[in-house]
């Protein structure tokens, strides 16, 4: 995940009720950070520094935009497009920090300010995109773009600005522009509410257990941690299991008590739909209706049609076709896997039919039966520091020649955050990388990458990028042992970081991960492949106590089981993707009134209503699409995986892990950001369009 450049500009300061006083020099956002690469001065930020910085940042940028729009000189590329790229530096500084910390380290003041800012920022964005004088200048340049003798990146920048403005409503009538502003303001507020509800609901809906015996299967240390969590909430003598991001919950893999598993999954599934202050059902209906109405105003049959027009998929029919083609084979695979699970249950004389709460627990038993190992055998070989330094960083050095040096002198926003200087193959500093790996109650779920500073030749900046995961933090003195999925996520998110660090563009609009949503996951998914590449795995998969390498027989089992449980993984993902599309392909007059009823009917109609495999996200806690930037875009992970699987085949065909291959991938793709059409970029890298066969083979769907 990534954070695009924030275009929040105002034609009228009264719209947002901005202060008149300039930002005092004592505010840490008043000037560019003097720390290396403009690294944020986290030690100088406090809750009361953000609001004034946002206000002055909007005021400052508004004045810059008014000057551009009212310039009496004829529009030129420099006095219009480049001037816009240079605008809003203060607002960018505060937005990049606040936007990430509101997800990574939030508090009550942050949440209140977020709710206050959402409609103001929306109004400012509208003020620039709907500014008639400004659009007239852009259009005048666009209409004669072929005569301006611009280089390829500059010409694309002009074209993107024109597209951005048109899609934002620049051609609408004055009355329709007012309607659009109202839609955008309401949607900004509702998305913020949805996001905050998800976090609060996760903290409020933790499972409370009365006895230690009910947690059998969990380690003693994990049970002690559950007891401590309950005590901290004033429930001394009880045990508290927090729920996290996805429908599936990690303890389901080990809990032997079926009733506890059932209660935990039910708690997870009920999030956002059980009544109370954090119920998201009404929020979902309002968001969906407003998005549909806005799309209609802009001339599109649905929000999905509007969103997909600007993605590599281009239209809903292409996405629907992909999802439909994969649904039947995925569900068939899942049914076969369910039969294997049922066989184990029956052999143990369980006396019950496999259900969703049983899948994670019994699938490891199936894995043991088929491959004579379970996931827990891997954890001693997946210690966090070892995976990071001798796996993730080692692979990056091997493939791209970059090196890392941890530093302790730069300020951080939480003691768990770590910082590294990143050096290119020539020894020059390339970037700064932050790692925030542990879960916290004030940190949103999932994993993501963000840029505090983006690379730009125009601005003379180098990247400062961060990765965020939600790994449970062990007790003091205990090692952080990762699950297979957590290790894979570490590699995945670093792929996003590489995309940001390798950016080599002129304009901020194109830096790093500012590419179509259904393309942005491609580089990160490519980076996942190094996790099990033998020469990488052999370098980091060592026992955290003895240093002994992972036994070859265990390594062989990891490789042999690569497609294990792919039916489940693909089905739960497809179910969520289909829900996303169905909600966002609805016209405004077809929005249902029953969220869960609609969800059920969608899954049934799509042929993916297989009860043992619920969607990876249910509607009411699907933050990617109702609070993040992935609305009508969750399919993008699979779309990107088609490119990723084809790229893995290219690396294999060309000798695998080598600097030559890495340099080609970096030069042709990772460095270019959004400077050219994404699929053309892929064709120039690969020499042809991607084939789907490698993806089908990987997921066992052939």
XYZ file of C-alpha atoms in Angstrom, residues 402 404 422 430-433 449 455 463-465 494 496-504 512 666 670:
25
model
C 22.213 -2.270 -2.186
C 22.027 -1.463 4.821
C 20.364 2.312 2.488
C 20.032 5.780 -1.804
C 17.392 6.140 0.918
C 16.433 5.802 4.574
C 14.259 2.857 5.574
C 4.395 0.824 3.080
C 12.223 10.871 -4.636
C 13.300 8.575 -0.490
C 12.502 8.064 3.176
C 10.197 5.043 3.226
C 9.866 -4.658 1.363
C 6.910 -1.904 -1.968
C 9.821 -0.237 -0.168
C 12.169 -1.108 -3.041
C 9.667 0.384 -5.490
C 9.838 3.616 -3.501
C 13.609 3.568 -2.964
C 14.506 2.836 -6.597
C 12.359 5.660 -7.956
C 14.324 7.716 -10.498
C 7.821 5.448 -6.520
C 15.154 -2.075 -11.614
C 11.123 -0.301 -10.465
